[in-house]
PDB file of C-alpha atoms in Angstrom:
ATOM      1  CA  MET A   1      21.454  18.225 -19.830  1.00 48.00           C
ATOM      2  CA  SER A   2      24.269  16.228 -18.276  1.00 41.00           C
ATOM      3  CA  ILE A   3      23.279  12.659 -17.425  1.00 43.00           C
ATOM      4  CA  LEU A   4      24.831  10.413 -14.801  1.00 46.00           C
ATOM      5  CA  TYR A   5      25.128   6.883 -16.152  1.00 43.00           C
ATOM      6  CA  ASN A   6      26.482   5.216 -13.037  1.00 46.00           C
ATOM      7  CA  PHE A   7      23.816   3.437 -10.983  1.00 49.00           C
ATOM      8  CA  THR A   8      23.004   4.321  -7.420  1.00 53.00           C
ATOM      9  CA  ALA A   9      21.108   1.303  -6.129  1.00 58.00           C
ATOM     10  CA  SER A  10      18.928   3.186  -3.659  1.00 77.00           C
ATOM     11  CA  MET A  11      17.832   5.634  -6.375  1.00 81.00           C
ATOM     12  CA  TYR A  12      16.618   2.831  -8.599  1.00 92.00           C
ATOM     13  CA  ASP A  13      15.141   0.853  -5.697  1.00 93.00           C
ATOM     14  CA  VAL A  14      12.471   3.554  -5.287  1.00 94.00           C
ATOM     15  CA  PHE A  15      11.501   3.134  -8.938  1.00 96.00           C
ATOM     16  CA  GLN A  16      11.536  -0.650  -8.635  1.00 96.00           C
ATOM     17  CA  LYS A  17       9.155  -0.436  -5.675  1.00 95.00           C
ATOM     18  CA  TYR A  18       6.894   1.794  -7.772  1.00 95.00           C
ATOM     19  CA  LEU A  19       6.913  -0.817 -10.543  1.00 96.00           C
ATOM     20  CA  ASP A  20       6.173  -3.594  -8.052  1.00 96.00           C
ATOM     21  CA  ASN A  21       3.156  -1.660  -6.756  1.00 96.00           C
ATOM     22  CA  ASN A  22       1.729  -0.782 -10.160  1.00 96.00           C
ATOM     23  CA  ALA A  23       2.532  -3.633 -12.543  1.00 95.00           C
ATOM     24  CA  THR A  24       2.991  -7.407 -12.476  1.00 96.00           C
ATOM     25  CA  LEU A  25       6.397  -7.983 -14.067  1.00 97.00           C
ATOM     26  CA  THR A  26       8.609 -11.022 -14.404  1.00 96.00           C
ATOM     27  CA  PRO A  27      12.201 -10.876 -13.088  1.00 96.00           C
ATOM     28  CA  PHE A  28      13.399 -10.783 -16.710  1.00 97.00           C
ATOM     29  CA  GLU A  29      11.114  -7.830 -17.504  1.00 97.00           C
ATOM     30  CA  CYS A  30      12.286  -5.975 -14.394  1.00 96.00           C
ATOM     31  CA  GLU A  31      15.900  -6.463 -15.397  1.00 95.00           C
ATOM     32  CA  ARG A  32      15.102  -5.416 -18.956  1.00 97.00           C
ATOM     33  CA  ILE A  33      13.629  -2.130 -17.730  1.00 97.00           C
ATOM     34  CA  ARG A  34      16.536  -1.583 -15.351  1.00 96.00           C
ATOM     35  CA  SER A  35      19.084  -2.099 -18.128  1.00 96.00           C
ATOM     36  CA  PHE A  36      17.865   1.013 -19.952  1.00 96.00           C
ATOM     37  CA  ALA A  37      17.468   3.255 -16.902  1.00 96.00           C
ATOM     38  CA  ILE A  38      19.647   6.309 -16.317  1.00 95.00           C
ATOM     39  CA  THR A  39      20.019   7.990 -12.943  1.00 94.00           C
ATOM     40  CA  LYS A  40      20.243  11.746 -12.527  1.00 95.00           C
ATOM     41  CA  LYS A  41      20.817  14.032  -9.541  1.00 95.00           C
ATOM     42  CA  LEU A  42      19.829  17.699  -9.463  1.00 97.00           C
ATOM     43  CA  ARG A  43      20.821  20.305  -6.921  1.00 97.00           C
ATOM     44  CA  LYS A  44      18.226  22.763  -5.667  1.00 97.00           C
ATOM     45  CA  LYS A  45      17.454  25.352  -8.393  1.00 96.00           C
ATOM     46  CA  GLN A  46      19.235  23.286 -11.072  1.00 97.00           C
ATOM     47  CA  TYR A  47      17.423  22.826 -14.384  1.00 98.00           C
ATOM     48  CA  LEU A  48      16.147  19.514 -15.665  1.00 98.00           C
ATOM     49  CA  LEU A  49      14.876  21.279 -18.798  1.00 98.00           C
ATOM     50  CA  GLN A  50      15.283  24.847 -20.075  1.00 97.00           C
ATOM     51  CA  GLU A  51      12.998  26.705 -22.441  1.00 97.00           C
ATOM     52  CA  GLY A  52      14.216  26.308 -26.017  1.00 97.00           C
ATOM     53  CA  ASP A  53      15.696  22.852 -25.486  1.00 98.00           C
ATOM     54  CA  VAL A  54      14.058  19.712 -26.863  1.00 98.00           C
ATOM     55  CA  TRP A  55      12.909  17.258 -24.166  1.00 97.00           C
ATOM     56  CA  LYS A  56      14.022  13.689 -24.956  1.00 97.00           C
ATOM     57  CA  TYR A  57      13.305  11.645 -21.826  1.00 97.00           C
ATOM     58  CA  ASP A  58      10.643   9.944 -19.753  1.00 97.00           C
ATOM     59  CA  ALA A  59      11.562  10.913 -16.194  1.00 97.00           C
ATOM     60  CA  PHE A  60      10.496   9.466 -12.842  1.00 97.00           C
ATOM     61  CA  ILE A  61      11.243  11.291  -9.583  1.00 97.00           C
ATOM     62  CA  THR A  62      12.662   9.143  -6.784  1.00 96.00           C
ATOM     63  CA  LYS A  63      13.483  12.037  -4.437  1.00 95.00           C
ATOM     64  CA  GLY A  64      12.657  15.730  -4.213  1.00 96.00           C
ATOM     65  CA  CYS A  65      10.259  18.174  -5.828  1.00 96.00           C
ATOM     66  CA  LEU A  66      10.322  20.011  -9.159  1.00 97.00           C
ATOM     67  CA  ARG A  67       8.254  22.679 -10.858  1.00 97.00           C
ATOM     68  CA  THR A  68       7.346  23.233 -14.500  1.00 97.00           C
ATOM     69  CA  TYR A  69       6.899  26.884 -15.456  1.00 97.00           C
ATOM     70  CA  SER A  70       7.022  29.442 -18.240  1.00 96.00           C
ATOM     71  CA  VAL A  71       8.383  32.987 -18.244  1.00 94.00           C
ATOM     72  CA  ASP A  72       6.454  35.734 -20.032  1.00 93.00           C
ATOM     73  CA  ASP A  73       7.809  38.775 -21.894  1.00 92.00           C
ATOM     74  CA  LYS A  74       7.821  40.797 -18.673  1.00 91.00           C
ATOM     75  CA  GLY A  75       9.917  38.211 -16.865  1.00 90.00           C
ATOM     76  CA  SER A  76       7.066  36.934 -14.703  1.00 91.00           C
ATOM     77  CA  GLU A  77       7.005  33.219 -13.928  1.00 93.00           C
ATOM     78  CA  HIS A  78       3.854  31.147 -14.405  1.00 95.00           C
ATOM     79  CA  VAL A  79       3.940  27.763 -12.679  1.00 95.00           C
ATOM     80  CA  ILE A  80       2.219  25.044 -14.694  1.00 94.00           C
ATOM     81  CA  SER A  81       2.719  22.117 -12.343  1.00 93.00           C
ATOM     82  CA  PHE A  82       4.655  20.618  -9.449  1.00 95.00           C
ATOM     83  CA  SER A  83       6.010  17.065  -9.282  1.00 94.00           C
ATOM     84  CA  MET A  84       7.359  15.094  -6.342  1.00 94.00           C
ATOM     85  CA  GLU A  85       8.483  11.588  -5.366  1.00 94.00           C
ATOM     86  CA  ASN A  86       6.797   8.754  -7.270  1.00 94.00           C
ATOM     87  CA  TRP A  87       5.576  11.139  -9.978  1.00 95.00           C
ATOM     88  CA  TRP A  88       6.630  11.464 -13.608  1.00 96.00           C
ATOM     89  CA  THR A  89       7.778  14.779 -15.041  1.00 96.00           C
ATOM     90  CA  GLY A  90       8.815  16.328 -18.351  1.00 96.00           C
ATOM     91  CA  ASP A  91       7.388  18.220 -21.303  1.00 96.00           C
ATOM     92  CA  ARG A  92       5.266  15.783 -23.264  1.00 94.00           C
ATOM     93  CA  GLU A  93       4.507  18.283 -26.036  1.00 95.00           C
ATOM     94  CA  SER A  94       8.209  18.782 -26.758  1.00 97.00           C
ATOM     95  CA  LEU A  95       8.880  15.059 -26.359  1.00 96.00           C
ATOM     96  CA  LEU A  96       6.300  14.020 -28.964  1.00 94.00           C
ATOM     97  CA  SER A  97       6.795  16.901 -31.410  1.00 95.00           C
ATOM     98  CA  GLN A  98      10.586  17.158 -30.935  1.00 95.00           C
ATOM     99  CA  GLN A  99      10.147  20.923 -30.999  1.00 97.00           C
ATOM    100  CA  PRO A 100      11.844  23.308 -28.542  1.00 98.00           C
ATOM    101  CA  SER A 101      10.095  23.420 -25.197  1.00 98.00           C
ATOM    102  CA  ARG A 102       8.131  26.454 -24.050  1.00 96.00           C
ATOM    103  CA  PHE A 103       8.804  25.529 -20.420  1.00 97.00           C
ATOM    104  CA  ASN A 104      11.473  25.289 -17.779  1.00 98.00           C
ATOM    105  CA  ILE A 105      11.665  22.492 -15.229  1.00 98.00           C
ATOM    106  CA  ASP A 106      13.874  23.047 -12.207  1.00 98.00           C
ATOM    107  CA  ALA A 107      14.434  21.559  -8.773  1.00 98.00           C
ATOM    108  CA  ILE A 108      12.710  23.113  -5.775  1.00 97.00           C
ATOM    109  CA  GLU A 109      14.742  20.729  -3.608  1.00 96.00           C
ATOM    110  CA  ASP A 110      17.725  18.465  -4.224  1.00 96.00           C
ATOM    111  CA  CYS A 111      16.325  15.748  -6.480  1.00 96.00           C
ATOM    112  CA  GLU A 112      17.071  12.283  -7.799  1.00 96.00           C
ATOM    113  CA  LEU A 113      15.469  10.851 -10.922  1.00 97.00           C
ATOM    114  CA  VAL A 114      15.377   7.758 -13.087  1.00 97.00           C
ATOM    115  CA  LEU A 115      15.231   8.568 -16.801  1.00 97.00           C
ATOM    116  CA  PHE A 116      14.775   6.670 -20.037  1.00 97.00           C
ATOM    117  CA  THR A 117      15.439   7.992 -23.503  1.00 97.00           C
ATOM    118  CA  HIS A 118      12.080   8.128 -25.232  1.00 96.00           C
ATOM    119  CA  GLU A 119      13.206   5.640 -27.882  1.00 96.00           C
ATOM    120  CA  ASN A 120      14.089   3.086 -25.208  1.00 97.00           C
ATOM    121  CA  PHE A 121      10.936   3.858 -23.253  1.00 97.00           C
ATOM    122  CA  GLU A 122       8.740   3.233 -26.303  1.00 97.00           C
ATOM    123  CA  MET A 123      10.616   0.018 -27.006  1.00 98.00           C
ATOM    124  CA  LEU A 124       9.998  -1.190 -23.437  1.00 98.00           C
ATOM    125  CA  CYS A 125       6.297  -0.375 -23.790  1.00 97.00           C
ATOM    126  CA  ARG A 126       6.143  -2.452 -26.965  1.00 97.00           C
ATOM    127  CA  GLU A 127       8.051  -5.359 -25.463  1.00 97.00           C
ATOM    128  CA  ILE A 128       6.394  -5.479 -22.023  1.00 98.00           C
ATOM    129  CA  PRO A 129       2.558  -5.311 -22.067  1.00 97.00           C
ATOM    130  CA  ALA A 130       2.236  -4.889 -18.279  1.00 97.00           C
ATOM    131  CA  PHE A 131       4.597  -1.904 -18.382  1.00 97.00           C
ATOM    132  CA  ASN A 132       2.682  -0.428 -21.318  1.00 96.00           C
ATOM    133  CA  ASN A 133      -0.630  -0.842 -19.479  1.00 97.00           C
ATOM    134  CA  MET A 134       0.802   0.918 -16.428  1.00 96.00           C
ATOM    135  CA  ILE A 135       1.956   3.875 -18.525  1.00 95.00           C
ATOM    136  CA  HIS A 136      -1.411   4.033 -20.328  1.00 95.00           C
ATOM    137  CA  THR A 137      -3.190   4.272 -16.959  1.00 94.00           C
ATOM    138  CA  ILE A 138      -0.804   7.027 -15.822  1.00 92.00           C
ATOM    139  CA  LEU A 139      -1.488   9.051 -18.981  1.00 91.00           C
ATOM    140  CA  GLN A 140      -5.245   8.700 -18.489  1.00 92.00           C
ATOM    141  CA  ARG A 141      -4.963   9.941 -14.911  1.00 90.00           C
ATOM    142  CA  SER A 142      -2.775  12.818 -16.053  1.00 89.00           C
ATOM    143  CA  PHE A 143      -5.368  13.864 -18.643  1.00 87.00           C
ATOM    144  CA  ILE A 144      -8.143  13.799 -16.029  1.00 90.00           C
ATOM    145  CA  ALA A 145      -6.004  15.819 -13.594  1.00 86.00           C
ATOM    146  CA  ALA A 146      -5.364  18.435 -16.309  1.00 86.00           C
ATOM    147  CA  GLN A 147      -9.105  18.703 -17.006  1.00 89.00           C
ATOM    148  CA  ASN A 148      -9.840  19.124 -13.308  1.00 87.00           C
ATOM    149  CA  ARG A 149      -7.190  21.838 -13.000  1.00 85.00           C
ATOM    150  CA  ILE A 150      -8.708  23.801 -15.895  1.00 87.00           C
ATOM    151  CA  GLN A 151     -12.192  23.441 -14.430  1.00 88.00           C
ATOM    152  CA  ALA A 152     -11.007  24.601 -11.005  1.00 83.00           C
ATOM    153  CA  SER A 153      -9.180  27.616 -12.443  1.00 84.00           C
ATOM    154  CA  LEU A 154     -12.353  28.712 -14.261  1.00 86.00           C
ATOM    155  CA  SER A 155     -14.984  28.079 -11.607  1.00 91.00           C
ATOM    156  CA  LEU A 156     -13.497  28.310  -8.093  1.00 90.00           C
ATOM    157  CA  THR A 157     -12.895  31.381  -5.974  1.00 92.00           C
ATOM    158  CA  ALA A 158      -9.355  32.196  -4.859  1.00 91.00           C
ATOM    159  CA  GLU A 159     -10.011  30.677  -1.430  1.00 92.00           C
ATOM    160  CA  GLU A 160     -11.570  27.560  -2.951  1.00 92.00           C
ATOM    161  CA  LYS A 161      -8.547  27.146  -5.257  1.00 93.00           C
ATOM    162  CA  TYR A 162      -6.179  27.239  -2.284  1.00 92.00           C
ATOM    163  CA  LEU A 163      -8.234  24.840  -0.162  1.00 92.00           C
ATOM    164  CA  ASN A 164      -8.609  22.483  -3.121  1.00 91.00           C
ATOM    165  CA  PHE A 165      -4.828  22.550  -3.644  1.00 91.00           C
ATOM    166  CA  VAL A 166      -4.074  21.845   0.030  1.00 90.00           C
ATOM    167  CA  ASN A 167      -6.613  19.028   0.203  1.00 90.00           C
ATOM    168  CA  LYS A 168      -5.393  17.350  -2.989  1.00 88.00           C
ATOM    169  CA  TYR A 169      -1.674  17.875  -2.390  1.00 88.00           C
ATOM    170  CA  PRO A 170      -1.077  18.251   1.364  1.00 86.00           C
ATOM    171  CA  GLY A 171       2.611  17.396   0.954  1.00 81.00           C
ATOM    172  CA  PHE A 172       3.231  20.373  -1.313  1.00 84.00           C
ATOM    173  CA  ALA A 173       2.072  23.137   1.010  1.00 82.00           C
ATOM    174  CA  MET A 174       4.940  22.645   3.466  1.00 84.00           C
ATOM    175  CA  ARG A 175       7.657  22.118   0.845  1.00 91.00           C
ATOM    176  CA  ILE A 176       6.995  24.745  -1.803  1.00 94.00           C
ATOM    177  CA  PRO A 177       7.635  28.496  -1.396  1.00 93.00           C
ATOM    178  CA  GLN A 178       4.452  30.545  -1.087  1.00 93.00           C
ATOM    179  CA  ALA A 179       5.249  32.652  -4.175  1.00 94.00           C
ATOM    180  CA  MET A 180       5.398  29.498  -6.326  1.00 95.00           C
ATOM    181  CA  ILE A 181       2.091  28.209  -4.964  1.00 95.00           C
ATOM    182  CA  ALA A 182       0.521  31.600  -5.655  1.00 95.00           C
ATOM    183  CA  SER A 183       1.782  31.502  -9.243  1.00 95.00           C
ATOM    184  CA  TYR A 184       0.366  28.002  -9.712  1.00 94.00           C
ATOM    185  CA  LEU A 185      -3.019  29.137  -8.373  1.00 94.00           C
ATOM    186  CA  GLY A 186      -3.037  32.289 -10.516  1.00 92.00           C
ATOM    187  CA  MET A 187      -2.950  34.815  -7.689  1.00 93.00           C
ATOM    188  CA  THR A 188      -0.501  37.214  -6.071  1.00 93.00           C
ATOM    189  CA  PRO A 189       1.570  36.139  -3.046  1.00 92.00           C
ATOM    190  CA  GLU A 190      -0.250  38.828  -1.054  1.00 94.00           C
ATOM    191  CA  THR A 191      -3.647  37.340  -1.903  1.00 94.00           C
ATOM    192  CA  LEU A 192      -2.448  33.874  -0.961  1.00 94.00           C
ATOM    193  CA  SER A 193      -1.034  35.145   2.314  1.00 92.00           C
ATOM    194  CA  ARG A 194      -4.382  36.767   3.166  1.00 93.00           C
ATOM    195  CA  ILE A 195      -6.281  33.574   2.312  1.00 93.00           C
ATOM    196  CA  ARG A 196      -3.941  31.485   4.447  1.00 89.00           C
ATOM    197  CA  ARG A 197      -4.486  33.799   7.413  1.00 88.00           C
ATOM    198  CA  GLN A 198      -8.240  33.710   6.950  1.00 86.00           C
ATOM    199  CA  THR A 199      -8.435  29.921   6.667  1.00 81.00           C
ATOM    200  CA  ALA A 200      -6.133  29.470   9.677  1.00 75.00           C
ATOM    201  CA  ASN A 201      -8.546  31.575  11.787  1.00 73.00           C
ATOM    202  CA  LYS A 202     -11.634  29.558  10.845  1.00 67.00           C
TER     203      LYS A 202
END
């Protein structure tokens, strides 16, 4: 993965605003975090991570939308998650195990990200308690969201899955191709199209 080391102020400003809203940091701590940040731009359809590569970063999205997905033996794509502005993305399993990733992450739109090598990220968490607490809260929320997604996939009807998705993530429905949403919800594009027509008529 090619990394852009030159700073674009506006790209980092989005991340700084996120920090300001979620942690109480001193000016020194803010500058310390900034000093280890790397900025990255992706064009639409460009990979952030490809299956078989080892993921080495903690990545925050400042612009755009990405998807995480796997490809089975028949070539079918299975979308695991979507991520958009002010969200974190990456493959945590590969990051922690340093084993090749089972997933791809690519850009649904042109994207901009702020990344940290995991070594630097862990160092910042050790050095800055408020930053560490923020990340701990994010991981807890991520775990709860994953549990809720599993529960929904097991217990909801196809229509309920779609309505739940739209209600929880209204920004996604207008930005993500229907086939990708269908894959994420575990249904065919045709089924999703029928559900969308039915719900629009209610």
